[in-house]
mmCIF file of C-alpha atoms and ligand atoms in Angstrom:
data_model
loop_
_atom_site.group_PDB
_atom_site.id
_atom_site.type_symbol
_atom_site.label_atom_id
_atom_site.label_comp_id
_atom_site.label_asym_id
_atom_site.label_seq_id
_atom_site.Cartn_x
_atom_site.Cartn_y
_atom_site.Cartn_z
ATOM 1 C CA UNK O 1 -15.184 16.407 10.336
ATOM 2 C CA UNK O 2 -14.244 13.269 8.134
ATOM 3 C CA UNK O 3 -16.634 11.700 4.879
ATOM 4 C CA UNK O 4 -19.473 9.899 6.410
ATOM 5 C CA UNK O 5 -21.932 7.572 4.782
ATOM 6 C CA UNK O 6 -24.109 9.142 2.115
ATOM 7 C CA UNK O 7 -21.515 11.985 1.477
ATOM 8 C CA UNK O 8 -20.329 12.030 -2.459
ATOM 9 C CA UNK O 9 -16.703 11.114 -2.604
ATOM 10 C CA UNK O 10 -14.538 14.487 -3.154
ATOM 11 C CA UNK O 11 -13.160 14.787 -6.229
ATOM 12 C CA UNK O 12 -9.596 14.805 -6.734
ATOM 13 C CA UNK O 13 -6.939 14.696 -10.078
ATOM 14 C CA UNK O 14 -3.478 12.579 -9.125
ATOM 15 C CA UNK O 15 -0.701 11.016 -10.413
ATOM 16 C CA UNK O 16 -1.033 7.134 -9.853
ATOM 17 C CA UNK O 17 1.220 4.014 -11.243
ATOM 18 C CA UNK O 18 -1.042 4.114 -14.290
ATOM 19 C CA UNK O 19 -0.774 7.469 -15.318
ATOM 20 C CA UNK O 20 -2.964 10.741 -13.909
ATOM 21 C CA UNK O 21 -6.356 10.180 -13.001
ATOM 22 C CA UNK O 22 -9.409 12.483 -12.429
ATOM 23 C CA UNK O 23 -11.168 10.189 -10.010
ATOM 24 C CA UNK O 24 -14.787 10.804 -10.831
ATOM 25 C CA UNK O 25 -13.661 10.219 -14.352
ATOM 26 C CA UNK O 26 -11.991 7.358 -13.816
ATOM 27 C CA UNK O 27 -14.510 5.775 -11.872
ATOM 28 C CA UNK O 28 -17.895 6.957 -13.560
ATOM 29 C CA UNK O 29 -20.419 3.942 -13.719
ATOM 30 C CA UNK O 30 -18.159 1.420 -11.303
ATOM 31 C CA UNK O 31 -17.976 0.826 -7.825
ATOM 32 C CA UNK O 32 -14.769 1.868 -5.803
ATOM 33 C CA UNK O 33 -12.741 0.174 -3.697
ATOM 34 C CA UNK O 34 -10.547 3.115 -2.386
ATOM 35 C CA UNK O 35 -7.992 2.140 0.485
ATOM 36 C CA UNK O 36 -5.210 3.878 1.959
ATOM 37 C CA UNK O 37 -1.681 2.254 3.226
ATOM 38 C CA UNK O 38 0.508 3.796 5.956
ATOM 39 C CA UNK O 39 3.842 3.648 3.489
ATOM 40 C CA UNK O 40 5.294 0.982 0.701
ATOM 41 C CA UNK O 41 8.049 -1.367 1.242
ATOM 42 C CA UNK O 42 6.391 -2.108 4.911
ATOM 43 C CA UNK O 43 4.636 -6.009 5.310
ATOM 44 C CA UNK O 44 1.222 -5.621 6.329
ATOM 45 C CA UNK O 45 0.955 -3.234 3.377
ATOM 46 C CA UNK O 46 2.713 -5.735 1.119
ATOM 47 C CA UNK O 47 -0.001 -8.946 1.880
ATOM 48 C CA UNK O 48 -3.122 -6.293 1.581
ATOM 49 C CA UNK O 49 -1.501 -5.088 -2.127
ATOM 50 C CA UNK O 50 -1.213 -8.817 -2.941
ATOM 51 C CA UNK O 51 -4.480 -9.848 -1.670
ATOM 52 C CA UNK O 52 -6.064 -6.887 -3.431
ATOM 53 C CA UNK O 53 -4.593 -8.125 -6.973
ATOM 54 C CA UNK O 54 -5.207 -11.602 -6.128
ATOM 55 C CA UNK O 55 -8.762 -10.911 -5.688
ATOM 56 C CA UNK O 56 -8.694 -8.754 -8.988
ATOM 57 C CA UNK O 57 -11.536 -11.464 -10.890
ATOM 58 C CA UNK O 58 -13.336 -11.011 -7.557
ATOM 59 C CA UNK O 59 -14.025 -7.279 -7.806
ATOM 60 C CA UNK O 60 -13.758 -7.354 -11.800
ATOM 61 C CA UNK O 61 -17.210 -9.602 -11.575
ATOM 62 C CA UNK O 62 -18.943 -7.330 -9.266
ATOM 63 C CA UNK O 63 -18.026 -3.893 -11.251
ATOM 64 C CA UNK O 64 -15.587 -2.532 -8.476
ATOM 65 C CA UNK O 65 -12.710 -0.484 -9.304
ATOM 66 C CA UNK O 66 -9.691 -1.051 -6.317
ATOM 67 C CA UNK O 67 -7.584 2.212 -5.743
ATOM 68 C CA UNK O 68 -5.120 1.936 -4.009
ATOM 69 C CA UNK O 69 -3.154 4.812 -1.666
ATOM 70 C CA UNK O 70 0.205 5.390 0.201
ATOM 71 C CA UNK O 71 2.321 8.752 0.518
ATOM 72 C CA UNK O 72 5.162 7.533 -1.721
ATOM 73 C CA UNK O 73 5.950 8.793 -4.938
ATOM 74 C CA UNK O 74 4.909 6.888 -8.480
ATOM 75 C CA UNK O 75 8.532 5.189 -8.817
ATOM 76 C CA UNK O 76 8.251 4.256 -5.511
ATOM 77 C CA UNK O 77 5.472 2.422 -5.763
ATOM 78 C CA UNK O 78 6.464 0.888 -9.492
ATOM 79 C CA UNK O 79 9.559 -0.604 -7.210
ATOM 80 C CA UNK O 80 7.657 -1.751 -4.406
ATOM 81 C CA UNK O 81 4.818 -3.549 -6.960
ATOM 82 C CA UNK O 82 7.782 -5.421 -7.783
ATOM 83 C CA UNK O 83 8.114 -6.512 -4.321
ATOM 84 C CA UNK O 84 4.526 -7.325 -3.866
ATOM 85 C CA UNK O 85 4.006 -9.355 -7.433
ATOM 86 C CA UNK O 86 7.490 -11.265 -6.159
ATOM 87 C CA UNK O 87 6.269 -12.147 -2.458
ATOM 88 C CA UNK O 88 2.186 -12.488 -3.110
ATOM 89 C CA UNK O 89 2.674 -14.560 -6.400
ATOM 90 C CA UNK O 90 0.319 -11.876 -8.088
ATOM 91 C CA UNK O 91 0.338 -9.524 -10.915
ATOM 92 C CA UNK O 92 -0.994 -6.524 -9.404
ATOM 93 C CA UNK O 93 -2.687 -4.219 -12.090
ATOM 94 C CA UNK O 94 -4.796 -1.914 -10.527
ATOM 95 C CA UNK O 95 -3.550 1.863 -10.147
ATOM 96 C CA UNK O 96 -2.154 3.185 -6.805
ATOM 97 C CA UNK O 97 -2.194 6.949 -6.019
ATOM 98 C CA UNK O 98 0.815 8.559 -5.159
ATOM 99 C CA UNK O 99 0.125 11.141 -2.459
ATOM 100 C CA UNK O 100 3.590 12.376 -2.024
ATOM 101 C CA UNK O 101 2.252 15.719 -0.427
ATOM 102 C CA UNK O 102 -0.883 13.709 1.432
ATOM 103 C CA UNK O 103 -3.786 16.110 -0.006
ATOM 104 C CA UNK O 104 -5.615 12.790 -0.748
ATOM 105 C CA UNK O 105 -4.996 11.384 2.588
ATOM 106 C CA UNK O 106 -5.782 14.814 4.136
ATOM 107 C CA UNK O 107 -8.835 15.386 1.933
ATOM 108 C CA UNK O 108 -10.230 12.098 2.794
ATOM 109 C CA UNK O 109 -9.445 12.026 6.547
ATOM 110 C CA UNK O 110 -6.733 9.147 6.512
ATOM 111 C CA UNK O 111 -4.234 10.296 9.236
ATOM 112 C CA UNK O 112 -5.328 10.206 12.034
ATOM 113 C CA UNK O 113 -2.365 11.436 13.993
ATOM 114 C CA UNK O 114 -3.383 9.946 17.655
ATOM 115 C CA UNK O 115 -2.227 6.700 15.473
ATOM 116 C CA UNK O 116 0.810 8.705 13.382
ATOM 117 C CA UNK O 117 1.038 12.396 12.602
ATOM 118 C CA UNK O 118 2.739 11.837 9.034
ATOM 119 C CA UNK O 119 1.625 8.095 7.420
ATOM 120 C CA UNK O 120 -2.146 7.106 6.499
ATOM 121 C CA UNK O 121 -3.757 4.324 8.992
ATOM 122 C CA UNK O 122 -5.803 1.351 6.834
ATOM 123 C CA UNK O 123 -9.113 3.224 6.096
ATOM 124 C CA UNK O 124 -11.278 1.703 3.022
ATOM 125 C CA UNK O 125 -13.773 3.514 1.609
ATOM 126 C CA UNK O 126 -16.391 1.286 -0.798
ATOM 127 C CA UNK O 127 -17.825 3.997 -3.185
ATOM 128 C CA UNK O 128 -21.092 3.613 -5.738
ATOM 129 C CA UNK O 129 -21.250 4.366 -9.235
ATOM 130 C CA UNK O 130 -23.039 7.547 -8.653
ATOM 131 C CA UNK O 131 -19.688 8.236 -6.027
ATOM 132 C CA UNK O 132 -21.281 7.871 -2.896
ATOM 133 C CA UNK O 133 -19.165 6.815 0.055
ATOM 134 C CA UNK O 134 -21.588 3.340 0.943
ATOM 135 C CA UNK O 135 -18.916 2.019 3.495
ATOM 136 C CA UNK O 136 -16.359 3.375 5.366
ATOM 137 C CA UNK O 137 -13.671 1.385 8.016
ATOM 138 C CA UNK O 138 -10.623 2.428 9.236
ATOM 139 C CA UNK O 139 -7.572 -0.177 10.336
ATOM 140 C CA UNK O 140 -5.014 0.225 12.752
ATOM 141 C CA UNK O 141 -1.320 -0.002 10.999
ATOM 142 C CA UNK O 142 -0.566 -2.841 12.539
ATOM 143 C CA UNK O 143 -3.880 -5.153 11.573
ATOM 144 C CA UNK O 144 -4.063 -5.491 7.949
ATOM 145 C CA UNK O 145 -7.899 -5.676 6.735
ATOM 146 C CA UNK O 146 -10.253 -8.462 5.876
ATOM 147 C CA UNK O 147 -10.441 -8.913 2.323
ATOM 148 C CA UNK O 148 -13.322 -11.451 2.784
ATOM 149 C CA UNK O 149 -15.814 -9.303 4.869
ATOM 150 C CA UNK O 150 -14.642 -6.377 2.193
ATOM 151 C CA UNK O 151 -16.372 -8.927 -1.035
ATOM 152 C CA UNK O 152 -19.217 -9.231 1.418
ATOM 153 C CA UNK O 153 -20.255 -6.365 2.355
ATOM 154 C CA UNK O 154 -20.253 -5.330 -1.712
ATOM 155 C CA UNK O 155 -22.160 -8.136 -2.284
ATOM 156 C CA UNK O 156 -24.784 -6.872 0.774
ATOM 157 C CA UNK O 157 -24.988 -3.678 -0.665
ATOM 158 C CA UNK O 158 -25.556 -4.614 -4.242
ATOM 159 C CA UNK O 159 -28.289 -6.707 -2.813
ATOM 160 C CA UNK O 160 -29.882 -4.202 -0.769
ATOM 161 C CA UNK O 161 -29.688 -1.469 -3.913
ATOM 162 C CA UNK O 162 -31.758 -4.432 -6.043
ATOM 163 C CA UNK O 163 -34.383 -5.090 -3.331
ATOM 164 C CA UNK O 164 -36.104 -3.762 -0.811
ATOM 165 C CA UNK O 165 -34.077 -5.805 2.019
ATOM 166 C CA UNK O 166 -31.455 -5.734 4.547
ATOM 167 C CA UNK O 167 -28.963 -8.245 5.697
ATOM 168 C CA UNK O 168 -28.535 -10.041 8.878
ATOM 169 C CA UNK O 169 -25.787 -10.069 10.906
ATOM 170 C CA UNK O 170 -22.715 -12.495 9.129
ATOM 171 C CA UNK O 171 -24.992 -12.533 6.260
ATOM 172 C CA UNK O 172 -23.300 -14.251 3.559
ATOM 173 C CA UNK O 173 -24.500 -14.898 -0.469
ATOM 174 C CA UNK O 174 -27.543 -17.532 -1.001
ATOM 175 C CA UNK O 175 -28.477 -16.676 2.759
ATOM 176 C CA UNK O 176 -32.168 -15.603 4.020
ATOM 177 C CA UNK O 177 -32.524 -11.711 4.069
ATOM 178 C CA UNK O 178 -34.760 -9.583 5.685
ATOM 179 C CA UNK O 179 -37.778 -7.594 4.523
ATOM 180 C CA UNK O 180 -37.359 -4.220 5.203
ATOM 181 C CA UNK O 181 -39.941 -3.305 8.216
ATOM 182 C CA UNK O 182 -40.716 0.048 5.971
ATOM 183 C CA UNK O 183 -42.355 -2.832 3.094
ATOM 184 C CA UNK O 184 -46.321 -3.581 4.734
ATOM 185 C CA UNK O 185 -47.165 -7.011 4.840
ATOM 186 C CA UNK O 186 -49.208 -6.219 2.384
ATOM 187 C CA UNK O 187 -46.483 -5.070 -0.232
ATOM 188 C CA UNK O 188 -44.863 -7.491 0.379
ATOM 189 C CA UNK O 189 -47.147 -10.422 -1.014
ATOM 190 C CA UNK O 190 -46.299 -8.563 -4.112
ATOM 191 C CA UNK O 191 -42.735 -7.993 -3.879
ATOM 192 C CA UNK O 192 -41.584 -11.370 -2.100
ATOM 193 C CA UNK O 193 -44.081 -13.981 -3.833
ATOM 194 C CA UNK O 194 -42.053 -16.566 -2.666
ATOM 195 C CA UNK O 195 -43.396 -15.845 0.961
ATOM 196 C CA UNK O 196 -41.173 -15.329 3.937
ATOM 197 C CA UNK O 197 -40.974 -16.497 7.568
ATOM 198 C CA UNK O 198 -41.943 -14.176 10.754
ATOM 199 C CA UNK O 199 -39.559 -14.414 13.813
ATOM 200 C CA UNK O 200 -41.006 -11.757 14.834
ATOM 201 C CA UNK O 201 -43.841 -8.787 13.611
ATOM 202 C CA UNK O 202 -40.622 -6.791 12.370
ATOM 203 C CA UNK O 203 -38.402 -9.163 11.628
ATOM 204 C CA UNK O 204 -39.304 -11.061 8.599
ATOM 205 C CA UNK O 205 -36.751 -13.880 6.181
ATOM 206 C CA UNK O 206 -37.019 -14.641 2.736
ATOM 207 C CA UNK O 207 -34.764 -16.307 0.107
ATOM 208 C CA UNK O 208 -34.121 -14.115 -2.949
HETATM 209 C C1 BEZ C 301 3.083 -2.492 7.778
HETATM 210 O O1 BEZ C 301 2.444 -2.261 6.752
HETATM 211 O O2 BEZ C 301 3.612 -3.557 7.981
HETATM 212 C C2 BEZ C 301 3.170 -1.439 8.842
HETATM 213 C C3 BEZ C 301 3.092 -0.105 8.514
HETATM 214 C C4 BEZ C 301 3.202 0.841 9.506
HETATM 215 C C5 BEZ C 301 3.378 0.450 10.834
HETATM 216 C C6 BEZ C 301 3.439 -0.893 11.144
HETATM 217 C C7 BEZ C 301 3.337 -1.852 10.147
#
């Protein structure tokens, strides 16, 4: 059976382009950003690398750590980060994990072989400080991901850990939220002094 929500991410020790890493080590106190990539030198893979740096002040702001993942081998990679800092007009700086003999990729449930039997598909994996898995998706190799609903949904769940609230479909930052129907009315007063508005008994707005 593959990770699911609320599992702690296994732990693993890897080469990557910036050396070995132990990963809960490496990523004690941040949030993860852990996605895999059917093989380097291919296109899709080459925009989502260079979108991934790109955004690098993006994640940097909101404490997430992007790790990156293909089945190549370190000097591979250092070759095709050449490629991708050439064609994305980045500097990419974030580590990528060479998983030459896919234990990674198996360990975290990344082939899915009704898509290919030997290369990872697109699966992301958004990971808390204390290493829970808080997000997963999974891509098809030939749709790269959305880097913009990736940002949000960290920003949902950073929101959700600070307050007792969930967000609405296409939420976006500076949006309503909603009171979480476990918080009484009552609580509430407390918690949400700035009020909130009823649509229904259950489903209940207010600005943070
Ligand atoms: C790509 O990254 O472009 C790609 C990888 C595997 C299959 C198809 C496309």
């Amino acid at each position: 059976m593959g990770l699911r929500i609320g599992d702690i991410a296994p732990d693993f020790s890897i080469e990557t382009t910036q050396g070995p890493i132990n990963f809960h080590q490496w990523s004690a106190g941040s949030w993860v950003f852990f996605f895999s990539h059917p093989a380097d030198f291919t296109p899709v893979c080459t925009t989502e690398m260079g979108r991934t740096a790109q955004l690098a002040p993006e994640f940097a702001k909101r404490n997430v750590k992007p790790l990156g993942l293909s089945t190549d081998s370190v000097a591979e990679h250092m070759r095709w980060i050449n490629d991708v800092n050439l064609s994305q007009n980045t500097s990419l700086e974030f580590p990528i994990v060479a998983d030459k003999d896919k234990k990674i990729a198996e360990l975290y449930d990344m082939i899915h072989p009704g898509e290919s039997s030997t290369a990872a598909v697109r699966s992301v994996f958004i990971i808390d400080p204390s290493h829970r898995i808080r997000l997963t998706m999974t891509y098809p190799m030939v749709v790269g991901r959305n880097f913009d609903e990736i940002i949000r949904v960290i920003d949902a769940l950073q929101t959700t850990d600070a307050q007792e609230v969930a967000c609405p479909a296409d939420w976006r930052p500076g949006q309503p939220v909603i009171i979480r129907p476990s918080v009484s009315d009552a609580d509430a007063k407390e918690k949400f002094p700035q009020g909130w508005k009823a649509l229904t008994a259950y489903l209940r707005l207010t600005n943070l």
